[in-house]
Amino acid sequence: MEFDLAAFGIVGLETSLGLSLALVAQGHLTLAQLVQKMAKAPADLMGINNDIVPGNPADLTLINMDAGWTVDPNSFVSKGRNTPFAGRRLTGAAVLTIVDGRIVYAIDC
């Protein structure tokens, strides 16, 4: 549709990991830098110690680095559907999320 009639904004969260892992694959940043930017830095800003050490809550996300998928806005969990990446093939996906020791998200891959 015409730009001025389109809904505002784009979905970012559902494609952020796959797109960021593409930057790692292209050598623009290391995996350690990606973890710092997507997990450690935001937690630090909120005053959360998310280090993986005994005594801390088990808040973890497991990533299948080989999981290939195609961006399909119709499969997004969020209500938004706007994305410039529809149809793009990405590699790497979160397959398990644990919050405070409880599995809150899991997919088969």
Coordinates of C-alpha atoms in Angstrom, one line a residue:
M1 CA 0.0 0.0 0.0
E2 CA 1.0 3.6 -0.2
F3 CA 3.6 4.7 2.4
D4 CA 1.4 7.4 3.9
L5 CA -1.4 4.8 4.5
A6 CA 0.7 2.1 6.0
A7 CA 0.7 1.4 9.7
F8 CA 3.5 3.0 11.7
G9 CA 6.6 1.1 12.8
I10 CA 8.0 -2.4 12.2
V11 CA 8.3 -5.5 14.2
G12 CA 11.8 -5.8 15.5
L13 CA 11.9 -8.2 18.4
E14 CA 10.9 -11.3 16.4
T15 CA 13.7 -10.8 13.8
S16 CA 16.4 -9.2 16.0
L17 CA 18.2 -12.4 16.9
G18 CA 18.3 -13.9 13.4
L19 CA 19.4 -10.6 11.9
S20 CA 22.0 -10.0 14.6
L21 CA 23.4 -13.5 14.1
A22 CA 23.8 -12.6 10.4
L23 CA 26.0 -9.8 11.5
V24 CA 28.1 -12.3 13.4
A25 CA 28.3 -14.6 10.4
Q26 CA 29.4 -11.6 8.3
G27 CA 32.2 -10.8 10.8
H28 CA 30.7 -7.4 11.8
L29 CA 30.7 -8.4 15.5
T30 CA 31.6 -11.5 17.5
L31 CA 29.2 -13.8 19.3
A32 CA 30.5 -12.4 22.6
Q33 CA 29.7 -8.9 21.5
L34 CA 26.2 -9.9 20.5
V35 CA 25.6 -11.5 23.9
Q36 CA 26.9 -8.3 25.5
K37 CA 24.6 -6.1 23.4
M38 CA 21.5 -8.2 23.6
A39 CA 21.7 -9.6 27.1
K40 CA 24.3 -8.2 29.4
A41 CA 24.0 -4.4 28.6
P42 CA 20.2 -4.2 28.9
A43 CA 20.3 -6.1 32.2
D44 CA 23.0 -3.8 33.5
L45 CA 20.9 -0.7 32.6
M46 CA 18.1 -2.2 34.6
G47 CA 20.3 -3.1 37.6
I48 CA 19.9 -6.8 37.0
N49 CA 22.8 -9.2 37.6
N50 CA 22.2 -11.9 35.0
D51 CA 25.6 -13.6 35.3
I52 CA 25.4 -17.4 35.1
V53 CA 26.7 -18.1 38.6
P54 CA 25.4 -20.2 41.6
G55 CA 22.7 -18.3 43.5
N56 CA 21.4 -16.2 40.6
P57 CA 18.0 -17.0 39.1
A58 CA 18.2 -19.4 36.1
D59 CA 17.3 -16.9 33.4
L60 CA 18.6 -18.4 30.2
T61 CA 17.9 -18.6 26.5
L62 CA 19.2 -21.4 24.4
I63 CA 19.9 -20.7 20.8
N64 CA 20.1 -23.2 18.0
M65 CA 22.8 -21.6 15.8
D66 CA 21.9 -23.9 12.9
A67 CA 18.1 -23.4 12.8
G68 CA 17.2 -22.0 9.5
W69 CA 13.9 -20.1 9.1
T70 CA 12.2 -17.7 6.7
V71 CA 10.7 -14.4 8.1
D72 CA 6.9 -14.8 7.8
P73 CA 5.0 -11.9 9.3
N74 CA 1.8 -14.1 9.5
S75 CA 3.6 -16.4 12.0
F76 CA 4.7 -13.5 14.3
V77 CA 3.5 -13.9 17.9
S78 CA 3.1 -10.1 18.2
K79 CA 0.2 -8.3 16.7
G80 CA 2.3 -6.3 14.3
R81 CA 3.0 -7.6 10.8
N82 CA 5.1 -4.8 9.3
T83 CA 8.6 -5.9 8.4
P84 CA 11.0 -5.2 5.6
F85 CA 12.4 -8.7 6.0
A86 CA 9.4 -10.8 4.9
G87 CA 10.7 -13.7 2.9
R88 CA 14.3 -13.3 4.1
R89 CA 16.0 -16.5 5.1
L90 CA 17.8 -16.3 8.5
T91 CA 19.8 -18.7 10.5
G92 CA 19.7 -19.0 14.3
A93 CA 16.7 -19.1 16.6
A94 CA 15.9 -19.1 20.3
V95 CA 14.5 -22.5 21.0
L96 CA 14.2 -22.5 24.8
T97 CA 13.8 -19.8 27.4
I98 CA 14.0 -20.3 31.1
V99 CA 12.9 -17.6 33.6
D100 CA 13.6 -18.1 37.3
G101 CA 14.3 -21.8 36.7
R102 CA 11.0 -22.4 34.8
I103 CA 10.7 -23.1 31.1
V104 CA 8.5 -20.4 29.6
Y105 CA 9.1 -20.9 25.9
A106 CA 10.2 -24.0 23.9
I107 CA 10.0 -25.0 20.3
D108 CA 10.9 -28.1 18.4
C109 CA 13.6 -27.7 15.7

